[in-house]
Amino acid sequence: MNYLLFSSILLLTPSLHAFNLDAFSKHIDSHQEEYVEALREWVAVESDSSDALKRPEVEKMMEITAEKLRKMGGKVDLVDIGNQELPNGKIIPLPKVVTAQFGNDPKKRTVCVYGHVDVQPAKQEDGWATEPYNLTDINGNLHGRGASDNKAPVLAWIHAVEAYQALNIELPVNVKYIIEGMEETGSNGLDAMVSQRKDTFFSDIDYIIISDCGWLSRRPALTYGTRGNCYFFAEVEGPKQDLHSGVYGGTVIEPMTDLIGILDTLINPSGRILIPGINEAVAPLTDEERNMYENIQFDMENYRKKIGVDRLMYSTKEDVLAHRWRYPTVSIHGIEGAFSASGSKTVIPAKVIAKFSIRQVPDMDPSVVEKQVTDYLNAMFAKRNSPNKLRVQMIIGAKPWVADINDPLYEAGKKAVKKVFGEDPDMIREGGTIPVAKTFEDVTGKRIIMLPIGGFDDGLHSQNEKMSRYNYIEGTKYFAAYLHEVAQIPKV
Ligand code: MN
Ligand code: MN
């Protein structure tokens, strides 16, 4: 190749890859009301996946999603993922999963956007200021169930591709979507569906994008980790039936006393987990992490006040963030079989089952944790020398997920944030669990990035959930910019 030709290619290359944010901004801003209307239409569908009676609404939501993608010329499928057995034994079909594809150019990278369009339950009488399924704009905040979790982010991803089409700009990457309707109740059927399509739908995907979380403050954020969760049942069984505490109390060794005794050995008052092996498995905090925490925008006072407690477990921002994101913790959720009604029944419950969970972080392994917890509780119980029977069972073992923040995927995210929001993002983690992230990673072997656009105060799962117009509309520009940035990652 002669020098002149070579240099002219160099000159041409940047213009081929130019991303004109102004053009996208102009287009997206001028279609803002249409995007809000689309969200209004989606929020109006009561796609509560926890209530089997609402299943037709979830089905309708999947249909509407598929239709929107079809209208844009996508290759769309509504995938049957089987049935669900309800607690009453009745069998009903699971909502279909929507898959879609825009572009199949083998020279381009392929990204797959995951999202969900089912929602948590909501009733106005729960304390909503507005009707939860009627999107209501209050000072630029769009209030409605599912607005932030996860309907607006899914729409923003769809509108980002639509903007490329409208502006007649070739998509820089092939874009696939996988949108489900059972996320809020544990993504039933999705794992199997992903496994079955490992060598088909997922085979040509380079990266998976999830926008199902939020920022930590008003500053944009990229999410690079989620905690897993191991959920346990610990059952103590004693007498063959409940007993009267006046008649029998003092002569029997009570199951509830045994249970509370062993529960109290799980964690100490200053938050230290007492189960041997757990703390030892936790990846040590690096200097890089600690420095990052120092620079993250996080209002401790606001956080404390919102929770409504006098004091948090830790007094510094760095400790609070670290213990939300990168350390395990034990939470005791309830005791089945315990007397919990109002009044003062003098009962000795014959059988009680404690429910507790341990949030998982790297490098904990749920199968190891299961053994550590079971062995430890059995040993603590043995010390009590009780004639009652203890049975420990782990019923959920969801692994943690963490990404490398220096991965080009995240570099692309930082560039897109900088371009659209004019500042660097906070690099954050989620204390909660998004099990599907780990499934995608384990089954497909592809890398994942989480690009949240939800606000820190969106009230997910709570009353008055909202999505701000700002986050929704700027988020749409940001996703369009991300598609450009991710296309710049060299193929190796
Ligand atoms: Mn969600
Ligand atoms: Mn949710």
Coordinates of C-alpha atoms and ligand atoms in Angstrom, one line a residue:
M1 CA 0.0 0.0 0.0
N2 CA 1.5 3.3 -0.9
Y3 CA 1.7 6.1 1.6
L4 CA -0.8 8.4 0.0
L5 CA -3.5 5.7 -0.2
F6 CA -2.7 4.7 3.4
S7 CA -3.0 8.2 4.7
S8 CA -6.3 8.8 2.9
I9 CA -7.8 5.7 4.5
L10 CA -6.6 7.1 7.9
L11 CA -8.4 10.3 7.1
L12 CA -11.5 8.6 6.0
T13 CA -11.8 6.3 8.9
P14 CA -12.8 8.8 11.6
S15 CA -15.6 10.2 9.5
L16 CA -17.0 6.6 8.9
H17 CA -17.2 6.2 12.6
A18 CA -18.3 9.6 13.6
F19 CA -21.2 9.8 16.1
N20 CA -23.1 13.0 15.8
L21 CA -24.6 13.5 19.2
D22 CA -26.3 16.7 18.2
A23 CA -28.3 15.0 15.5
F24 CA -29.4 12.3 18.0
S25 CA -30.2 14.9 20.7
K26 CA -32.3 16.9 18.3
H27 CA -34.2 13.9 17.2
I28 CA -34.7 12.4 20.6
D29 CA -35.7 15.8 22.2
S30 CA -38.2 16.5 19.5
H31 CA -39.8 13.0 20.0
Q32 CA -39.9 13.3 23.8
E33 CA -43.7 13.4 24.1
E34 CA -44.0 10.3 21.9
Y35 CA -41.6 8.4 24.2
V36 CA -43.6 9.5 27.2
E37 CA -46.8 8.4 25.5
A38 CA -45.2 5.0 24.8
L39 CA -44.3 4.7 28.5
R40 CA -47.8 5.7 29.5
E41 CA -49.2 2.9 27.3
W42 CA -46.8 0.4 28.8
V43 CA -47.4 1.5 32.4
A44 CA -51.2 1.2 31.8
V45 CA -50.8 -2.6 31.4
E46 CA -50.9 -4.2 34.9
S47 CA -48.2 -6.7 34.1
D48 CA -47.8 -7.9 37.7
S49 CA -46.2 -11.3 37.3
S50 CA -46.7 -12.3 41.0
D51 CA -50.4 -12.6 40.6
A52 CA -51.6 -15.5 38.4
L53 CA -54.9 -13.7 37.8
K54 CA -53.0 -10.9 36.1
R55 CA -51.3 -13.3 33.7
P56 CA -53.4 -12.1 30.7
E57 CA -52.0 -8.6 31.4
V58 CA -48.4 -9.9 31.3
E59 CA -49.2 -11.8 28.1
K60 CA -50.6 -8.6 26.6
M61 CA -47.5 -6.7 27.7
M62 CA -45.3 -9.3 25.9
E63 CA -47.5 -8.9 22.8
I64 CA -47.3 -5.1 22.8
T65 CA -43.5 -5.3 23.2
A66 CA -43.2 -7.7 20.3
E67 CA -45.4 -5.6 18.1
K68 CA -43.4 -2.4 18.8
L69 CA -40.2 -4.3 17.7
R70 CA -42.0 -5.8 14.7
K71 CA -43.1 -2.4 13.5
M72 CA -39.5 -1.3 13.5
G73 CA -38.7 -4.1 11.1
G74 CA -37.0 -6.4 13.7
K75 CA -36.9 -10.2 13.4
V76 CA -39.1 -10.9 16.3
D77 CA -40.1 -14.1 18.1
L78 CA -42.4 -14.8 21.0
V79 CA -40.8 -17.8 22.6
D80 CA -42.9 -20.3 24.5
I81 CA -41.0 -21.2 27.7
G82 CA -43.4 -23.7 29.2
N83 CA -45.7 -23.8 32.2
Q84 CA -45.8 -22.8 35.8
E85 CA -47.3 -24.8 38.6
L86 CA -49.2 -22.6 41.1
P87 CA -49.3 -23.4 44.8
N88 CA -52.8 -24.7 44.4
G89 CA -51.6 -27.3 41.8
K90 CA -53.0 -25.5 38.9
I91 CA -50.8 -25.3 35.8
I92 CA -50.7 -22.1 33.7
P93 CA -48.4 -21.1 30.8
L94 CA -45.5 -18.8 31.6
P95 CA -45.5 -15.5 29.7
K96 CA -43.7 -15.8 26.4
V97 CA -40.2 -14.3 26.1
V98 CA -39.7 -11.7 23.4
T99 CA -36.5 -12.0 21.3
A100 CA -35.7 -9.6 18.5
Q101 CA -32.9 -8.9 16.1
F102 CA -31.8 -5.8 14.2
G103 CA -29.0 -6.5 11.7
N104 CA -27.0 -9.6 11.2
D105 CA -23.8 -8.2 9.6
P106 CA -21.0 -10.7 10.5
K107 CA -18.5 -7.8 10.3
K108 CA -20.1 -6.0 13.1
R109 CA -20.2 -6.8 16.8
T110 CA -23.5 -8.0 18.2
V111 CA -24.9 -6.8 21.5
C112 CA -27.9 -8.3 23.3
V113 CA -30.1 -6.1 25.5
Y114 CA -31.9 -7.9 28.4
G115 CA -34.8 -6.3 30.1
H116 CA -38.2 -7.2 31.7
V117 CA -41.7 -5.7 31.3
D118 CA -43.4 -7.4 34.2
V119 CA -43.8 -5.3 37.4
Q120 CA -44.3 -5.6 41.1
P121 CA -47.8 -5.4 42.5
A122 CA -49.2 -1.9 43.2
K123 CA -52.5 -0.5 44.6
Q124 CA -53.4 3.1 45.1
E125 CA -54.5 2.3 48.7
D126 CA -51.0 1.1 49.5
G127 CA -50.1 4.8 49.8
W128 CA -49.6 5.9 46.2
A129 CA -50.3 9.6 45.6
T130 CA -51.4 8.8 42.1
E131 CA -53.1 5.9 40.3
P132 CA -50.1 3.5 39.9
Y133 CA -51.1 2.3 36.4
N134 CA -51.8 5.8 35.1
L135 CA -48.5 7.5 34.3
T136 CA -48.6 10.9 36.0
D137 CA -46.1 13.7 35.4
I138 CA -45.3 15.6 38.6
N139 CA -42.6 18.2 38.1
G140 CA -40.9 16.2 35.4
N141 CA -41.1 12.9 37.3
L142 CA -43.2 10.2 35.6
H143 CA -44.9 8.3 38.3
G144 CA -46.2 4.8 37.7
R145 CA -45.6 1.2 38.6
G146 CA -42.8 -0.2 36.5
A147 CA -41.8 3.2 35.1
S148 CA -38.2 2.7 36.3
D149 CA -38.3 -1.0 36.9
N150 CA -37.9 -1.8 34.0
K151 CA -40.3 -0.4 31.3
A152 CA -38.6 3.0 30.6
P153 CA -35.1 1.5 30.3
V154 CA -36.4 -1.1 27.9
L155 CA -38.2 1.6 25.9
A156 CA -35.1 3.7 25.9
W157 CA -33.2 0.8 24.3
I158 CA -35.8 0.4 21.7
H159 CA -36.0 4.1 21.0
A160 CA -32.2 4.3 20.7
V161 CA -32.4 1.9 17.8
E162 CA -35.4 3.7 16.4
A163 CA -33.4 6.9 16.4
Y164 CA -30.7 5.3 14.2
Q165 CA -33.4 4.2 11.8
A166 CA -35.2 7.6 11.7
L167 CA -31.9 9.4 11.2
N168 CA -31.0 7.0 8.5
I169 CA -27.8 6.1 10.1
E170 CA -26.6 2.5 9.8
L171 CA -26.5 0.7 13.2
P172 CA -22.9 0.4 14.2
V173 CA -23.6 -3.0 15.8
N174 CA -26.1 -5.7 15.4
V175 CA -28.7 -5.4 18.2
K176 CA -30.6 -8.2 19.8
Y177 CA -33.2 -8.0 22.6
I178 CA -34.3 -10.6 25.1
I179 CA -37.3 -9.3 27.1
E180 CA -39.0 -11.4 29.7
G181 CA -42.2 -11.2 31.8
M182 CA -41.4 -13.1 35.0
E183 CA -38.4 -11.2 36.4
E184 CA -40.1 -10.0 39.5
T185 CA -41.0 -13.5 40.6
G186 CA -37.7 -15.2 39.8
S187 CA -37.4 -15.4 36.0
N188 CA -39.1 -18.8 35.9
G189 CA -38.2 -20.7 32.7
L190 CA -35.6 -18.2 31.6
D191 CA -32.5 -20.2 32.6
A192 CA -33.7 -23.2 30.5
M193 CA -34.5 -20.9 27.6
V194 CA -31.1 -19.3 27.6
S195 CA -29.4 -22.8 27.9
Q196 CA -31.4 -24.1 25.0
R197 CA -30.4 -21.1 22.8
K198 CA -26.8 -21.1 23.7
D199 CA -25.7 -22.3 20.2
T200 CA -28.4 -20.4 18.3
F201 CA -29.7 -17.0 19.5
F202 CA -26.7 -16.4 21.8
S203 CA -24.0 -17.9 19.6
D204 CA -23.1 -14.7 17.7
I205 CA -23.6 -12.3 20.6
D206 CA -20.5 -10.5 21.8
Y207 CA -21.8 -8.7 24.8
I208 CA -24.9 -8.6 27.0
I209 CA -26.3 -5.3 28.3
I210 CA -28.6 -5.0 31.3
S211 CA -30.2 -1.8 32.4
D212 CA -32.2 -3.0 35.4
C213 CA -30.7 -1.0 38.3
G214 CA -30.2 2.6 39.2
W215 CA -27.6 5.3 40.0
L216 CA -26.4 6.0 43.5
S217 CA -26.9 9.8 43.3
R218 CA -27.6 12.4 40.7
R219 CA -24.3 11.5 39.1
P220 CA -24.5 8.8 36.3
A221 CA -23.1 5.4 37.3
L222 CA -22.0 2.2 35.7
T223 CA -22.7 -1.0 37.7
Y224 CA -20.0 -3.6 37.8
G225 CA -21.2 -6.1 40.4
T226 CA -24.1 -7.6 42.2
R227 CA -24.3 -9.7 45.3
G228 CA -25.6 -13.2 45.2
N229 CA -27.8 -14.8 47.9
C230 CA -28.0 -18.1 49.8
Y231 CA -31.4 -18.6 51.3
F232 CA -31.8 -21.0 54.2
F233 CA -34.6 -22.7 56.1
A234 CA -33.6 -24.0 59.6
E235 CA -36.3 -26.1 61.1
V236 CA -36.5 -27.2 64.8
E237 CA -39.1 -29.8 65.6
G238 CA -40.0 -30.9 69.1
P239 CA -43.3 -32.1 70.6
K240 CA -45.8 -33.7 68.3
Q241 CA -48.2 -30.8 68.8
D242 CA -48.4 -27.2 70.1
L243 CA -48.5 -27.1 73.9
H244 CA -50.0 -24.9 76.6
S245 CA -47.1 -23.0 78.3
G246 CA -48.9 -23.0 81.7
V247 CA -49.5 -26.8 81.6
Y248 CA -46.2 -27.9 80.0
G249 CA -43.9 -24.9 80.2
G250 CA -40.8 -25.7 82.3
T251 CA -40.9 -29.4 81.6
V252 CA -40.1 -29.4 77.8
I253 CA -37.2 -28.1 75.9
E254 CA -38.8 -25.6 73.6
P255 CA -38.1 -25.6 69.8
M256 CA -38.4 -21.8 69.6
T257 CA -35.8 -21.3 72.3
D258 CA -33.4 -23.7 70.5
L259 CA -34.0 -21.9 67.2
I260 CA -33.5 -18.4 68.6
G261 CA -30.4 -19.7 70.4
I262 CA -28.7 -20.9 67.2
L263 CA -29.9 -18.0 65.1
D264 CA -28.1 -15.7 67.6
T265 CA -24.8 -17.4 66.7
L266 CA -24.9 -16.4 63.0
I267 CA -23.9 -12.7 63.3
N268 CA -22.7 -10.5 66.2
P269 CA -24.2 -7.0 67.1
S270 CA -21.4 -5.2 65.2
G271 CA -22.2 -7.1 61.9
R272 CA -19.5 -9.7 62.0
I273 CA -20.5 -13.1 60.6
L274 CA -19.6 -15.8 63.1
I275 CA -19.8 -18.8 60.7
P276 CA -16.3 -20.2 60.3
G277 CA -14.9 -19.8 56.7
I278 CA -17.3 -17.1 55.5
N279 CA -15.2 -14.0 56.1
E280 CA -12.0 -15.9 55.0
A281 CA -13.6 -16.5 51.6
V282 CA -14.2 -12.8 50.9
A283 CA -11.9 -11.2 48.4
P284 CA -9.8 -8.5 50.2
L285 CA -10.7 -4.9 49.7
T286 CA -8.1 -3.4 47.3
D287 CA -6.6 0.1 47.5
E288 CA -8.1 0.8 44.1
E289 CA -11.6 0.0 45.5
R290 CA -11.1 2.1 48.6
N291 CA -10.0 5.1 46.5
M292 CA -13.0 4.6 44.2
Y293 CA -15.3 4.6 47.2
E294 CA -13.8 7.9 48.4
N295 CA -14.7 9.7 45.2
I296 CA -18.2 8.3 44.8
Q297 CA -21.0 10.7 45.4
F298 CA -23.1 9.3 48.2
D299 CA -25.1 11.2 50.8
M300 CA -24.9 9.1 54.0
E301 CA -27.2 11.4 56.0
N302 CA -29.9 11.2 53.3
Y303 CA -29.5 7.4 53.2
R304 CA -29.9 7.1 57.0
K305 CA -32.9 9.4 57.1
K306 CA -34.6 7.6 54.3
I307 CA -34.3 4.4 56.2
G308 CA -35.4 6.1 59.4
V309 CA -32.8 4.9 61.9
D310 CA -30.8 6.8 64.4
R311 CA -27.5 5.2 63.5
L312 CA -26.1 2.9 60.7
M313 CA -23.9 -0.1 61.3
Y314 CA -20.9 1.9 60.0
S315 CA -20.0 5.6 60.3
T316 CA -18.0 6.3 57.2
K317 CA -19.2 6.4 53.6
E318 CA -16.5 4.0 52.5
D319 CA -17.6 1.4 55.1
V320 CA -21.2 1.7 54.3
L321 CA -20.7 1.3 50.5
A322 CA -18.3 -1.6 51.1
H323 CA -20.8 -3.4 53.3
R324 CA -23.7 -2.8 50.9
W325 CA -21.7 -4.1 47.9
R326 CA -18.7 -6.2 48.6
Y327 CA -19.1 -7.9 51.9
P328 CA -21.6 -10.6 52.9
T329 CA -24.2 -10.2 55.5
V330 CA -26.8 -12.3 57.3
S331 CA -30.5 -11.2 57.4
I332 CA -33.1 -13.0 59.4
H333 CA -36.4 -12.8 57.6
G334 CA -38.9 -14.7 59.6
I335 CA -40.0 -17.7 61.6
E336 CA -42.7 -19.9 60.2
G337 CA -44.9 -21.6 62.8
A338 CA -44.2 -18.9 65.4
F339 CA -47.1 -17.2 67.0
S340 CA -47.2 -13.9 65.1
A341 CA -50.8 -12.7 65.3
S342 CA -51.8 -9.8 67.7
G343 CA -52.9 -10.8 71.2
S344 CA -51.1 -12.9 73.7
K345 CA -51.5 -16.6 73.0
T346 CA -49.6 -18.7 75.6
V347 CA -48.5 -21.3 73.1
I348 CA -45.3 -23.4 72.9
P349 CA -45.0 -23.9 69.1
A350 CA -44.1 -27.5 68.3
K351 CA -42.3 -26.8 65.1
V352 CA -40.7 -23.6 63.9
I353 CA -38.8 -22.8 60.7
A354 CA -36.4 -19.9 60.6
K355 CA -35.9 -18.2 57.2
F356 CA -32.6 -16.4 56.8
S357 CA -30.2 -15.5 54.0
I358 CA -26.6 -14.6 53.4
R359 CA -25.7 -12.2 50.7
Q360 CA -22.9 -13.6 48.5
V361 CA -19.8 -11.8 47.3
P362 CA -16.6 -12.9 45.5
D363 CA -15.0 -15.3 46.2
M364 CA -17.7 -17.1 48.1
D365 CA -19.2 -20.2 46.6
P366 CA -22.9 -21.1 47.4
S367 CA -22.2 -24.8 47.6
V368 CA -19.4 -24.2 50.1
V369 CA -21.5 -21.8 52.0
E370 CA -24.3 -24.4 52.2
K371 CA -21.9 -26.8 54.0
Q372 CA -20.4 -24.2 56.2
V373 CA -23.8 -23.0 57.5
T374 CA -25.2 -26.5 57.9
D375 CA -22.2 -27.8 59.8
Y376 CA -22.0 -24.7 62.0
L377 CA -25.7 -24.7 62.9
N378 CA -25.6 -28.4 63.6
A379 CA -22.5 -27.9 65.9
M380 CA -24.2 -24.9 67.7
F381 CA -27.3 -27.0 68.1
A382 CA -25.4 -30.0 69.4
K383 CA -23.9 -27.8 72.2
R384 CA -27.5 -27.2 73.5
N385 CA -27.9 -30.9 74.1
S386 CA -31.5 -30.7 73.0
P387 CA -33.8 -33.7 72.3
N388 CA -35.4 -31.7 69.4
K389 CA -34.5 -32.2 65.8
L390 CA -32.8 -29.6 63.6
R391 CA -32.9 -29.7 59.8
V392 CA -31.0 -27.1 57.8
Q393 CA -31.8 -26.6 54.1
M394 CA -30.5 -24.1 51.5
I395 CA -33.3 -23.4 49.1
I396 CA -31.7 -20.7 46.9
G397 CA -28.0 -20.4 46.0
A398 CA -27.5 -17.5 43.7
K399 CA -23.9 -16.5 42.9
P400 CA -22.4 -13.0 43.0
W401 CA -21.4 -11.3 39.8
V402 CA -18.6 -8.9 39.3
A403 CA -17.0 -7.4 36.1
D404 CA -13.6 -6.0 35.4
I405 CA -14.0 -2.2 35.3
N406 CA -11.0 -1.9 33.0
D407 CA -12.8 -4.1 30.4
P408 CA -13.2 -2.2 27.1
L409 CA -17.0 -2.7 27.5
Y410 CA -16.8 -0.4 30.6
E411 CA -14.4 2.0 28.9
A412 CA -17.1 2.3 26.2
G413 CA -19.7 3.0 28.9
K414 CA -17.5 5.7 30.4
K415 CA -17.1 7.4 27.1
A416 CA -20.8 7.3 26.3
V417 CA -21.6 8.8 29.8
K418 CA -19.0 11.5 29.3
K419 CA -20.4 12.4 25.9
V420 CA -24.0 12.6 26.9
F421 CA -23.9 13.7 30.6
G422 CA -20.6 15.6 30.4
E423 CA -19.1 13.9 33.5
D424 CA -17.4 10.7 34.5
P425 CA -19.7 8.0 35.9
D426 CA -19.4 6.6 39.4
M427 CA -18.4 3.0 39.3
I428 CA -20.9 1.2 41.6
R429 CA -22.2 -2.2 42.6
E430 CA -25.6 -3.4 43.6
G431 CA -26.2 -5.0 47.0
G432 CA -29.1 -7.0 45.6
T433 CA -29.1 -9.9 43.2
I434 CA -29.8 -10.0 39.5
P435 CA -29.5 -13.8 39.1
V436 CA -30.0 -13.6 35.3
A437 CA -26.6 -11.8 34.9
K438 CA -24.8 -14.8 36.3
T439 CA -26.8 -17.2 34.2
F440 CA -26.0 -15.3 31.0
E441 CA -22.3 -15.2 32.0
D442 CA -22.1 -18.9 32.9
V443 CA -24.3 -20.3 30.1
T444 CA -23.2 -18.1 27.2
G445 CA -19.6 -17.3 28.3
K446 CA -20.2 -13.7 27.2
R447 CA -19.3 -10.6 29.1
I448 CA -21.9 -8.4 30.6
I449 CA -22.2 -4.7 31.3
M450 CA -24.9 -3.0 33.4
L451 CA -25.8 0.5 32.2
P452 CA -28.4 1.9 34.6
I453 CA -30.5 5.0 33.8
G454 CA -32.8 4.8 36.8
G455 CA -32.5 7.5 39.4
F456 CA -31.3 6.8 43.0
D457 CA -34.7 7.9 44.3
D458 CA -37.0 6.1 41.9
G459 CA -38.7 4.0 44.6
L460 CA -38.5 0.6 42.9
H461 CA -41.0 -1.9 44.3
S462 CA -42.2 0.9 46.5
Q463 CA -45.1 3.4 46.5
N464 CA -44.9 6.2 44.0
E465 CA -42.3 4.6 41.8
K466 CA -41.1 7.1 39.2
M467 CA -38.8 7.7 36.3
S468 CA -37.6 11.2 35.6
R469 CA -38.1 12.6 32.1
Y470 CA -34.4 13.7 32.3
N471 CA -33.1 10.2 33.0
Y472 CA -35.5 8.6 30.4
I473 CA -34.7 11.1 27.6
E474 CA -31.0 11.6 28.3
G475 CA -30.8 7.8 28.9
T476 CA -32.1 7.2 25.3
K477 CA -29.3 9.4 23.9
Y478 CA -26.8 7.6 26.2
F479 CA -27.9 4.2 24.8
A480 CA -27.6 5.5 21.2
A481 CA -24.1 6.8 22.1
Y482 CA -23.2 3.5 23.8
L483 CA -24.1 1.5 20.6
H484 CA -21.5 3.7 18.8
E485 CA -18.9 3.3 21.5
V486 CA -19.2 -0.4 21.8
A487 CA -18.7 -0.8 18.1
Q488 CA -15.3 0.8 18.4
I489 CA -13.9 -2.1 20.5
P490 CA -11.4 -3.8 18.3
K491 CA -12.3 -7.4 17.3
V492 CA -9.5 -9.7 18.5
Ligands
MN1 MN -36.0 -5.0 37.6
MN2 MN -37.8 -5.3 40.3

